[in-house]
XYZ file of C-alpha atoms in Angstrom:
730
model
C 183.813 165.736 141.816
C 181.663 168.314 140.034
C 183.584 168.785 136.766
C 184.800 166.027 134.423
C 186.877 166.448 131.271
C 185.185 163.375 129.734
C 181.547 162.470 130.352
C 179.900 159.333 128.988
C 176.101 159.431 128.736
C 174.389 156.051 128.325
C 170.984 154.603 129.107
C 172.538 152.476 131.861
C 175.261 153.067 134.407
C 178.296 150.772 134.073
C 177.393 149.029 137.367
C 174.749 146.667 138.769
C 173.659 145.981 142.315
C 175.380 142.963 143.868
C 173.552 140.575 146.242
C 174.885 142.471 149.270
C 173.388 145.766 148.110
C 176.678 147.195 146.863
C 177.788 147.865 143.280
C 179.697 145.697 140.802
C 180.904 146.325 137.251
C 178.353 145.416 134.577
C 179.359 142.957 131.875
C 179.468 144.270 128.335
C 181.795 145.567 125.665
C 181.051 149.256 126.139
C 182.031 149.203 129.798
C 185.186 147.244 128.940
C 186.075 149.680 126.157
C 185.694 152.839 128.164
C 186.923 151.734 131.590
C 190.646 152.506 130.937
C 189.786 155.890 129.407
C 187.483 156.806 132.288
C 190.111 155.902 134.873
C 192.815 157.857 133.063
C 190.725 161.016 132.724
C 188.846 160.729 136.033
C 185.728 160.900 133.915
C 182.045 160.795 134.761
C 179.323 158.414 133.582
C 175.688 159.506 133.448
C 173.093 156.712 133.332
C 170.031 155.019 134.777
C 170.715 152.597 137.680
C 168.457 149.955 136.079
C 165.523 149.977 138.514
C 162.512 152.320 138.393
C 161.914 154.895 141.130
C 165.418 154.425 142.573
C 166.897 157.747 143.677
C 170.674 157.408 144.137
C 173.098 160.232 144.838
C 176.206 160.539 142.606
C 179.060 158.353 143.839
C 182.600 157.239 143.000
C 183.253 153.720 141.684
C 186.748 152.488 140.814
C 187.974 155.878 139.645
C 184.826 156.977 137.797
C 182.254 159.492 139.009
C 178.801 157.933 138.486
C 175.784 160.211 138.069
C 172.517 158.254 138.369
C 169.426 159.469 136.491
C 166.156 158.503 138.158
C 163.323 157.116 136.005
C 159.817 156.409 137.229
C 158.066 153.134 136.413
C 155.864 155.047 133.961
C 158.909 156.565 132.230
C 160.524 153.147 131.902
C 157.337 151.926 130.261
C 156.893 154.907 127.919
C 160.456 156.097 127.148
C 162.326 152.782 127.256
C 159.911 149.942 126.529
C 157.686 152.153 124.394
C 159.491 154.669 122.195
C 162.998 153.202 122.359
C 162.112 149.541 121.948
C 158.689 149.502 120.292
C 159.195 152.457 117.934
C 162.889 153.084 117.216
C 164.173 149.493 117.513
C 161.821 147.913 114.940
C 161.924 150.957 112.633
C 165.733 151.027 112.577
C 165.867 147.251 112.026
C 164.116 147.421 108.641
C 160.602 147.039 110.089
C 161.039 143.298 110.571
C 158.382 143.851 113.217
C 156.031 146.831 112.723
C 156.912 149.895 114.823
C 154.223 151.709 116.778
C 154.013 155.498 116.932
C 152.459 156.946 120.069
C 152.659 160.594 121.069
C 152.760 159.846 124.790
C 155.856 157.682 124.170
C 157.519 160.511 122.232
C 156.687 163.029 124.946
C 158.269 160.760 127.564
C 161.320 160.269 125.313
C 161.790 164.043 125.092
C 161.442 164.480 128.868
C 163.921 161.747 129.698
C 166.461 162.897 127.097
C 166.296 166.375 128.625
C 167.005 164.912 132.066
C 170.062 163.027 130.790
C 171.316 166.144 128.976
C 170.883 168.300 132.081
C 172.820 165.796 134.194
C 175.688 165.741 131.677
C 175.741 169.539 131.387
C 175.970 169.853 135.168
C 178.955 167.517 135.517
C 181.034 168.399 132.409
C 184.042 170.679 132.834
C 184.282 173.873 130.801
C 185.520 172.953 127.324
C 185.104 169.258 128.182
C 184.057 166.323 126.017
C 180.763 164.401 126.231
C 180.217 161.049 124.499
C 176.552 160.025 124.155
C 175.681 156.373 123.530
C 172.923 154.924 121.370
C 169.370 155.244 120.186
C 167.705 155.819 123.560
C 169.386 159.246 123.725
C 169.235 160.669 120.197
C 168.034 164.098 121.364
C 170.776 164.585 123.951
C 173.488 166.021 121.612
C 171.382 169.007 120.522
C 170.051 169.623 124.039
C 173.635 169.608 125.314
C 174.875 171.970 122.613
C 172.117 174.452 123.347
C 172.921 174.345 127.069
C 176.731 174.105 126.813
C 178.120 175.346 123.464
C 181.642 175.103 124.936
C 181.509 171.296 124.923
C 182.820 168.896 122.285
C 180.069 166.322 121.772
C 180.210 162.822 120.303
C 177.410 160.348 119.678
C 177.729 156.653 118.798
C 174.837 154.752 117.240
C 175.174 151.055 118.133
C 172.244 149.779 116.035
C 171.593 150.167 112.290
C 170.419 153.463 110.828
C 167.689 152.746 108.277
C 167.340 153.751 104.651
C 165.447 156.992 104.116
C 162.293 155.254 102.866
C 161.929 153.648 106.286
C 163.250 156.476 108.445
C 160.864 158.938 106.810
C 157.927 157.076 108.396
C 158.927 158.417 111.822
C 156.589 161.304 112.709
C 159.417 163.002 114.650
C 162.111 162.465 112.022
C 163.275 166.101 111.881
C 163.587 166.354 115.652
C 165.698 163.178 115.757
C 168.012 164.367 112.973
C 168.399 167.762 114.590
C 169.096 166.056 117.912
C 171.879 163.923 116.453
C 173.396 166.859 114.569
C 174.077 168.548 117.871
C 177.158 166.287 118.011
C 180.539 167.133 116.487
C 181.152 163.461 115.630
C 178.318 161.009 114.906
C 179.568 157.427 114.749
C 177.922 154.428 113.087
C 178.742 150.737 112.794
C 178.796 150.597 108.993
C 179.618 152.938 106.132
C 176.109 152.246 104.806
C 174.563 153.473 108.068
C 176.513 156.734 107.901
C 175.371 157.091 104.284
C 171.734 156.505 105.239
C 172.019 159.197 107.899
C 173.579 161.699 105.487
C 170.840 161.048 102.917
C 168.166 161.586 105.553
C 169.793 164.899 106.488
C 169.871 166.007 102.847
C 166.278 164.989 102.184
C 164.750 166.305 105.390
C 166.901 169.268 106.385
C 168.493 170.217 103.033
C 171.905 170.550 104.676
C 175.071 170.143 102.605
C 176.686 166.754 103.248
C 180.177 165.605 102.239
C 182.508 162.882 103.462
C 184.419 165.601 105.296
C 181.310 166.554 107.251
C 177.789 167.981 107.322
C 177.366 171.758 107.392
C 175.007 172.503 110.281
C 173.578 176.043 110.507
C 173.362 177.396 114.043
C 170.861 179.902 115.430
C 173.538 182.592 115.797
C 174.074 182.638 112.020
C 177.308 180.590 112.016
C 177.759 177.120 110.574
C 179.382 174.117 112.184
C 180.768 170.910 110.662
C 179.456 167.602 112.053
C 181.358 164.470 111.024
C 179.197 161.384 110.313
C 181.420 158.323 109.902
C 181.661 154.573 110.475
C 183.555 153.427 113.576
C 182.873 149.652 113.738
C 182.836 148.511 117.361
C 184.711 145.419 118.511
C 185.441 143.293 121.581
C 188.160 142.877 124.179
C 189.773 140.137 122.092
C 192.649 139.511 124.513
C 190.271 138.563 127.326
C 188.594 135.923 125.135
C 191.965 134.528 124.092
C 193.019 134.292 127.746
C 189.838 132.423 128.675
C 190.079 130.066 125.702
C 193.619 129.097 126.686
C 192.623 128.131 130.231
C 192.778 124.334 130.782
C 189.567 124.308 132.836
C 187.594 125.984 130.055
C 189.051 123.641 127.446
C 188.032 120.742 129.696
C 184.536 122.209 129.970
C 184.340 122.377 126.153
C 185.153 118.652 125.964
C 182.525 117.995 128.644
C 179.896 119.877 126.612
C 180.615 117.760 123.545
C 180.356 114.592 125.584
C 177.059 115.683 127.145
C 175.673 116.100 123.622
C 176.707 112.573 122.651
C 179.989 113.551 120.949
C 178.419 114.390 117.585
C 180.680 114.854 114.586
C 179.598 118.467 114.272
C 178.035 120.933 116.716
C 176.237 123.947 115.288
C 175.841 126.890 117.664
C 173.613 129.940 117.783
C 173.993 132.528 120.551
C 171.537 135.405 120.522
C 169.265 137.581 122.540
C 165.731 136.344 121.941
C 164.958 139.016 119.351
C 163.127 138.953 116.026
C 166.117 140.636 114.332
C 168.452 137.704 114.976
C 167.037 135.291 112.385
C 166.610 132.398 114.853
C 163.439 131.223 113.093
C 165.214 131.198 109.730
C 168.115 129.044 110.931
C 165.725 126.619 112.657
C 163.701 126.299 109.459
C 166.835 125.633 107.378
C 168.170 123.130 109.921
C 164.833 121.307 110.146
C 164.648 120.979 106.356
C 168.216 119.598 106.198
C 167.216 116.913 108.685
C 163.997 116.217 106.764
C 165.868 115.874 103.481
C 168.469 113.555 105.008
C 171.364 115.907 104.223
C 172.055 116.037 107.955
C 171.558 113.282 110.509
C 170.827 113.787 114.197
C 173.389 111.047 114.877
C 176.106 113.271 113.429
C 174.982 116.860 114.060
C 173.429 118.782 116.946
C 172.279 122.396 117.003
C 172.743 124.228 120.299
C 170.654 127.409 120.471
C 171.256 129.818 123.344
C 168.518 132.464 123.419
C 168.967 134.793 126.359
C 165.759 136.426 127.662
C 164.985 139.872 126.271
C 162.184 142.433 126.770
C 159.804 139.847 128.192
C 157.081 142.442 128.811
C 156.893 143.377 125.096
C 154.169 141.450 123.262
C 156.229 140.861 120.090
C 158.911 139.124 122.158
C 156.385 136.959 124.014
C 155.013 135.771 120.672
C 158.524 135.172 119.310
C 159.450 132.990 122.269
C 156.303 130.888 121.859
C 156.931 130.431 118.136
C 160.590 129.426 118.571
C 159.866 126.996 121.391
C 157.088 125.360 119.344
C 159.482 125.024 116.369
C 162.197 123.470 118.562
C 159.635 121.091 120.026
C 158.513 119.929 116.586
C 162.080 119.374 115.350
C 163.084 117.461 118.488
C 159.867 115.426 118.421
C 160.470 114.438 114.815
C 164.216 113.708 114.908
C 165.483 113.056 118.463
C 166.807 109.585 119.245
C 167.486 107.988 122.619
C 171.137 109.028 122.352
C 171.036 112.272 120.417
C 169.109 115.536 120.478
C 168.418 117.504 117.303
C 168.213 120.899 119.034
C 169.418 121.711 122.527
C 167.498 124.914 123.330
C 168.674 127.060 126.252
C 166.528 130.063 127.178
C 168.914 131.632 129.656
C 172.030 133.763 129.896
C 175.445 132.317 130.739
C 178.640 133.780 132.182
C 181.485 134.530 129.797
C 183.485 131.460 130.863
C 180.659 129.130 129.860
C 180.189 130.960 126.566
C 183.871 130.565 125.659
C 183.603 126.841 126.428
C 180.615 126.677 124.078
C 182.577 128.536 121.401
C 185.419 126.016 121.715
C 182.983 123.102 121.560
C 181.136 124.355 118.482
C 182.327 123.469 114.978
C 180.059 125.977 113.236
C 178.880 129.344 114.564
C 175.551 130.450 113.050
C 175.030 134.223 112.898
C 171.932 134.629 110.729
C 170.754 138.094 111.784
C 168.146 139.679 109.542
C 169.552 143.096 110.533
C 172.224 143.838 113.101
C 174.360 146.858 113.888
C 177.460 144.730 114.426
C 176.891 141.365 116.165
C 179.747 140.954 118.603
C 179.054 137.237 119.088
C 180.670 136.646 115.697
C 183.839 138.356 116.907
C 183.728 136.588 120.287
C 183.610 133.193 118.555
C 186.542 134.092 116.313
C 188.662 135.426 119.187
C 187.993 132.265 121.228
C 189.165 129.868 118.516
C 192.792 129.736 119.588
C 193.026 126.393 117.777
C 192.370 128.124 114.419
C 189.474 125.781 113.753
C 185.744 126.245 113.397
C 183.606 127.958 110.768
C 181.793 131.277 111.093
C 178.612 131.419 109.020
C 177.715 135.111 108.920
C 174.708 137.059 107.660
C 175.554 139.761 105.151
C 173.073 141.982 107.023
C 175.202 142.083 110.185
C 177.746 144.873 110.520
C 180.451 142.312 111.236
C 180.196 141.131 107.614
C 181.963 144.307 106.483
C 185.073 143.316 108.437
C 185.054 139.513 108.601
C 185.472 138.753 104.927
C 186.737 135.195 105.466
C 183.461 134.059 107.016
C 180.938 132.048 104.995
C 178.467 134.798 104.079
C 174.749 134.124 103.750
C 171.476 135.846 103.008
C 169.290 134.399 105.789
C 166.104 135.183 103.860
C 167.256 132.686 101.204
C 166.474 129.422 102.983
C 167.905 127.249 100.210
C 171.084 129.326 100.161
C 171.250 129.144 103.960
C 170.927 125.349 103.836
C 173.727 125.082 101.270
C 175.956 127.356 103.365
C 175.307 125.251 106.470
C 176.295 122.119 104.563
C 179.419 123.815 103.253
C 180.363 124.767 106.809
C 179.691 121.275 108.177
C 181.776 119.651 105.436
C 184.631 122.176 105.339
C 188.118 120.663 105.519
C 190.459 121.405 108.414
C 192.859 123.157 106.049
C 190.245 125.575 104.765
C 188.979 126.173 108.296
C 192.492 127.088 109.373
C 193.077 129.500 106.501
C 189.792 131.284 107.083
C 190.036 131.390 110.868
C 193.577 132.756 110.911
C 192.480 135.670 108.724
C 189.404 136.282 110.886
C 191.388 136.193 114.128
C 193.995 138.603 112.781
C 191.285 141.140 111.992
C 189.564 140.828 115.377
C 192.804 141.015 117.363
C 194.145 144.025 115.455
C 190.841 145.940 115.616
C 189.741 145.360 119.183
C 187.479 147.416 121.388
C 190.350 149.537 122.672
C 191.218 150.527 119.105
C 187.543 151.400 118.522
C 187.316 153.748 121.492
C 190.716 155.274 120.652
C 189.624 155.944 117.038
C 186.413 157.640 118.133
C 188.044 159.719 120.848
C 190.780 160.751 118.393
C 188.089 162.002 116.004
C 186.506 163.904 118.878
C 189.900 165.359 119.720
C 190.318 166.570 116.142
C 186.862 168.138 116.303
C 187.824 169.843 119.542
C 191.061 171.155 118.008
C 189.122 172.380 114.998
C 186.897 174.532 117.217
C 189.770 176.092 119.141
C 189.877 179.854 118.755
C 193.083 181.763 117.980
C 193.875 185.455 118.469
C 196.205 187.107 115.967
C 198.737 189.743 117.064
C 197.802 193.333 116.215
C 200.363 193.554 113.390
C 198.962 190.402 111.799
C 195.416 191.780 112.014
C 196.660 194.927 110.277
C 198.261 192.830 107.518
C 195.004 190.946 106.986
C 193.076 194.196 106.820
C 195.439 195.526 104.166
C 195.298 192.497 101.908
C 191.524 192.233 102.331
C 191.201 195.603 100.616
C 192.884 194.459 97.376
C 190.820 194.350 94.189
C 191.100 190.633 93.395
C 192.644 188.317 95.968
C 194.248 184.945 95.255
C 194.401 182.721 98.353
C 196.899 179.946 97.529
C 197.219 177.189 100.107
C 199.422 174.177 100.626
C 197.405 171.090 101.630
C 199.275 168.586 103.854
C 200.109 170.119 107.219
C 198.372 173.359 106.251
C 194.732 172.392 105.754
C 194.931 168.701 106.650
C 196.860 166.921 109.416
C 199.840 164.838 108.286
C 198.929 161.156 108.017
C 201.059 158.015 108.112
C 198.965 156.875 105.147
C 199.095 160.006 102.954
C 195.950 159.186 100.972
C 193.982 159.300 104.240
C 194.629 163.047 104.541
C 191.503 165.208 104.596
C 190.877 168.861 105.433
C 189.911 169.572 109.012
C 186.217 170.537 109.056
C 187.059 174.081 110.190
C 189.577 174.428 107.359
C 186.975 173.235 104.863
C 184.492 175.738 106.263
C 187.013 178.580 105.951
C 187.826 177.656 102.341
C 184.113 177.588 101.506
C 183.703 181.025 103.093
C 186.554 182.375 100.945
C 184.943 180.956 97.805
C 181.760 182.839 98.656
C 183.600 186.123 99.319
C 183.551 188.649 96.446
C 186.520 188.830 94.032
C 188.315 186.065 95.887
C 189.951 183.042 94.257
C 191.153 179.941 96.122
C 193.867 177.580 94.890
C 195.523 174.521 96.393
C 199.244 174.237 95.652
C 200.798 170.874 96.492
C 203.649 168.533 95.773
C 201.060 165.808 95.291
C 200.193 164.666 91.800
C 197.099 166.353 90.438
C 195.117 163.101 90.600
C 196.032 162.471 94.248
C 195.397 166.088 95.186
C 191.911 165.943 93.697
C 191.144 162.782 95.677
C 192.305 163.962 99.094
C 190.809 167.445 98.590
C 187.486 165.845 97.563
C 187.658 168.054 94.495
C 184.746 167.640 92.085
C 184.420 168.601 88.425
C 182.179 171.550 89.321
C 184.553 172.880 91.993
C 185.526 176.551 91.997
C 188.971 175.801 93.481
C 192.077 176.031 91.268
C 194.675 173.280 91.707
C 198.430 173.203 91.150
C 199.846 169.696 91.547
C 203.384 168.336 91.394
C 204.771 171.654 92.707
C 203.182 173.521 89.819
C 203.880 171.152 86.935
C 200.168 170.239 86.673
C 197.132 172.514 86.833
C 193.353 172.264 87.051
C 191.161 175.321 86.367
C 187.390 175.757 86.878
C 185.495 175.535 83.620
C 188.547 174.081 81.852
C 189.640 171.046 83.827
C 193.094 169.507 83.838
C 195.770 171.315 81.885
C 198.105 168.516 80.845
C 201.844 169.309 80.551
C 203.985 167.850 77.806
C 205.719 164.656 78.900
C 208.724 163.125 77.102
C 208.407 159.306 76.964
C 212.118 159.021 77.809
C 211.547 160.921 81.059
C 208.646 158.636 81.981
C 210.725 155.537 81.244
C 213.577 156.811 83.417
C 211.119 157.742 86.191
C 209.642 154.235 86.261
C 213.059 152.567 86.216
C 214.459 154.665 89.059
C 211.304 154.254 91.122
C 211.493 150.474 90.769
C 215.146 150.529 91.845
C 214.270 152.748 94.820
C 211.479 150.366 95.809
C 213.840 147.399 95.643
C 216.542 149.199 97.640
C 214.131 150.120 100.453
C 211.904 147.024 100.440
C 213.398 145.645 103.672
C 213.565 149.010 105.461
C 210.782 149.124 108.035
C 208.597 152.211 107.837
C 209.896 153.356 104.417
C 207.725 153.446 101.315
C 207.929 154.938 97.837
C 205.131 157.192 96.545
C 204.740 157.316 92.743
C 204.428 160.861 91.396
C 203.662 162.183 87.932
C 207.163 163.556 87.370
C 209.196 161.424 89.740
C 208.657 159.784 93.128
C 208.870 160.474 96.835
C 210.584 158.523 99.627
C 208.415 158.580 102.784
C 210.084 157.893 106.136
C 207.422 159.139 108.577
C 207.044 155.677 110.121
C 210.783 154.862 110.130
C 213.321 155.488 112.877
C 216.105 158.035 112.339
C 218.768 155.503 111.342
C 216.508 153.762 108.823
C 215.412 157.115 107.412
C 219.025 158.161 106.859
C 219.842 154.825 105.215
C 216.877 155.136 102.846
C 217.787 158.678 101.821
C 221.398 157.691 101.180
C 220.469 154.610 99.152
C 218.014 156.467 96.918
C 220.323 159.480 96.559
C 222.964 157.153 95.115
C 220.480 155.572 92.695
C 219.256 158.914 91.357
C 222.729 160.495 91.229
C 224.014 157.627 89.096
C 221.424 158.016 86.302
C 219.684 161.370 86.805
C 222.000 163.888 88.453
C 219.969 166.668 86.785
C 216.771 165.765 88.678
C 215.506 168.201 91.316
C 215.692 166.978 94.915
C 213.311 168.447 97.526
C 213.013 167.651 101.232
C 209.851 167.985 103.292
C 208.223 166.547 106.418
C 209.786 163.049 106.484
C 209.865 162.892 102.693
C 212.465 163.389 99.975
C 211.086 164.022 96.492
C 212.931 163.469 93.213
C 211.562 164.977 89.988
C 212.676 165.453 86.387
C 210.832 168.783 86.167
C 212.085 171.936 87.844
C 208.837 173.744 88.675
C 208.378 174.935 92.245
C 205.588 176.475 94.242
C 206.989 179.901 93.361
C 206.327 179.316 89.658
C 202.940 177.768 90.527
C 201.853 180.900 92.409
C 203.112 183.125 89.588
C 201.136 181.136 87.005
C 198.009 181.240 89.160
C 198.404 184.987 89.693
C 198.515 185.522 85.912
C 195.623 183.170 85.177
C 193.294 184.650 87.816
C 194.217 188.314 87.390
C 194.934 188.629 91.095
C 196.064 191.994 92.426
C 197.470 190.367 95.589
C 198.271 186.890 96.881
C 197.909 185.321 100.305
C 199.975 182.133 100.434
C 200.020 179.738 103.415
C 202.187 176.669 103.934
C 203.997 174.656 106.577
C 206.894 172.858 104.892
C 210.344 173.600 103.467
C 208.963 173.303 99.929
C 206.541 176.160 100.678
C 209.400 178.585 101.286
C 209.933 178.928 97.508
C 206.487 180.494 97.237
C 206.835 182.571 100.407
C 210.143 184.085 99.271
C 208.647 184.956 95.859
C 205.776 187.057 97.258
C 205.737 190.789 96.536
C 205.284 193.818 98.782
C 201.496 193.784 98.481
C 201.204 190.050 99.186
C 201.027 188.169 102.478
C 202.822 184.977 103.483
C 201.553 182.807 106.363
C 203.531 179.974 107.953
C 201.810 177.157 109.857
C 204.004 175.742 112.625
C 207.283 176.693 114.247
C 210.096 176.284 111.713
C 212.205 179.159 110.362
C 210.317 180.955 107.600
C 210.187 183.944 105.263
C 206.486 184.428 106.047
C 205.313 187.705 107.601
C 202.669 185.988 109.747
C 202.906 182.798 111.805
C 200.101 180.654 113.175
C 200.682 177.619 115.428
C 198.437 175.029 113.771
C 195.707 174.222 111.250
C 192.765 175.428 113.391
C 194.559 178.765 113.829
C 195.069 179.079 110.073
C 191.375 178.235 109.567
C 190.489 181.091 111.927
C 192.775 183.436 109.974
C 191.245 182.433 106.625
C 187.738 182.830 108.033
C 188.736 186.326 109.160
C 189.937 187.163 105.639
C 186.633 185.922 104.189
C 184.744 188.064 106.699
C 186.785 191.164 105.850
C 186.373 190.581 102.097
C 182.608 190.240 102.512
C 182.216 193.246 104.805
C 184.028 195.607 102.435
C 181.335 195.059 99.743
C 178.317 195.525 102.035
């Protein structure tokens, strides 16, 4: 296969050599997450085979096309052990260990990134999608975009992204930022990491950054929107549940407890032997608890699994010596003939043995000083099918953002860490159950499959947003005519017109290409932009990310509320009796639909809306009928509007036609371009005059003169209007 619709680029291939010289699937969450997607799409995976100077031809493995990238022993030393793991790793982990900056490492990093990018460019289909993984390959997105501008490119950063004060120390900081900004979607583990990245971009590159995306100037004079967002990774929770329910693994857990002398409590740490994991801090806290007599070796044992890591790197050699000396001192001071204070295991174990350890352990210690996510925390939670056990979790691990029912600690605070360990050891079974049930619900609902689906969905939206659209000749002529008007008002619906419809309406945001087109219109001469929506003014401002210094006019509640630049909100008169009736009817509607699955009531300034997007047809009909009867009984004069899976009831009669008329008067527009997608937009479309232009988004029957199929096509049309308006003044 020479062309793949989806290409994953990672430092390693998803396979290892087996003892017979063949290939077997590598363990790890990333491989598990992407395997179903790769099989479904017949995708390709570009990566290093894991051994230096091994030249392997591309080959097929279980439905995936594998493209090996050869690295010499020197490149492994300079690119991987040097720049990746002795420069980027410590720098991005808050300089817990000092990073080293060597030009020969950087030069090797550039060479190897170019080789990975070339391999991906060669195998990707035209218009395909490439997903680059992690800090070893931060330059690949830009290299790929320069070579293959037709591709949609994603990048996921598995480790933390540091605060600007740390990141700015990197001599090649601009090159790294520019490399990452070659991607359409840049994913991070935590919201804070995405924020750190955006701040670095603002400080170093002076690019405009918003939650909707980063405006990236391209060499051809255009701009592109890159989305930087948190996509917290997870685990294959179901596989851990299945293992934990196996009788042989439960028996092995009992055997582990017995081999440790059946202590009352087993504390467990499972980490790579890395200075970021806080192993020294937990050993210090544990040793002091034993010294102070708050814990007794007769009752409590600490099991520390520290799998080997980067054994050729000097910092890791020193760390191992220090930890083993600390364990030796604690065991020498507190071991008895029947009990061991610390059982230290410097080796890796198969997943089955790890699940048995998770089941045996009463307290899981995750005391990372800095961690992108820490999947061990989620593995422990998923394995506790008995709803027992306590997760003690560092607030500096990404998992802390999601696992709110864990016992959170600052591992630098040794006294606080000791108190948290005691709290975990002494926690009642009832409290353990309450906490663990909440933790397990989160991990099972947000598993690794959901993570990959969320990221690929974002990439799909980016791909849709870059899709070109050709207008018919008559539509081009209509645009040319309206572009020549003296002062143009571009009035736009929001939901379904600029932003995709969402099951959770407050999650709606403009597509990046739509945002870019609106910005271009704002910069065009004698051109005014307004958003006209059935949303309340407050909600419209939130979803449109509308700031107090915005140049965009707003008409909310179908034109009953307005916001104007330089003036702010223009509040309409509201009769207290109307508000009282609104609240009473909304409460009755909420009560009537409370048991109807997929139905919810949206409060609005002048009424309320009944959403049925997530309900089946029968439930939707029942909800509409029930609420119709409630409103008809007390407010037969209210206006009823239908839209995309919503019925709105309001005590004011304004419509988008009156909103457009008011905006036309206020702005002094000589012509109006109005675009919308829903039934409620037809009021405005019908009201347009001979010199105006109506645009419909979608396929329903409409009074609009011009149709476009979707939001990206409308964005292309609006960008064309902005271009024509700008050209006429040059």
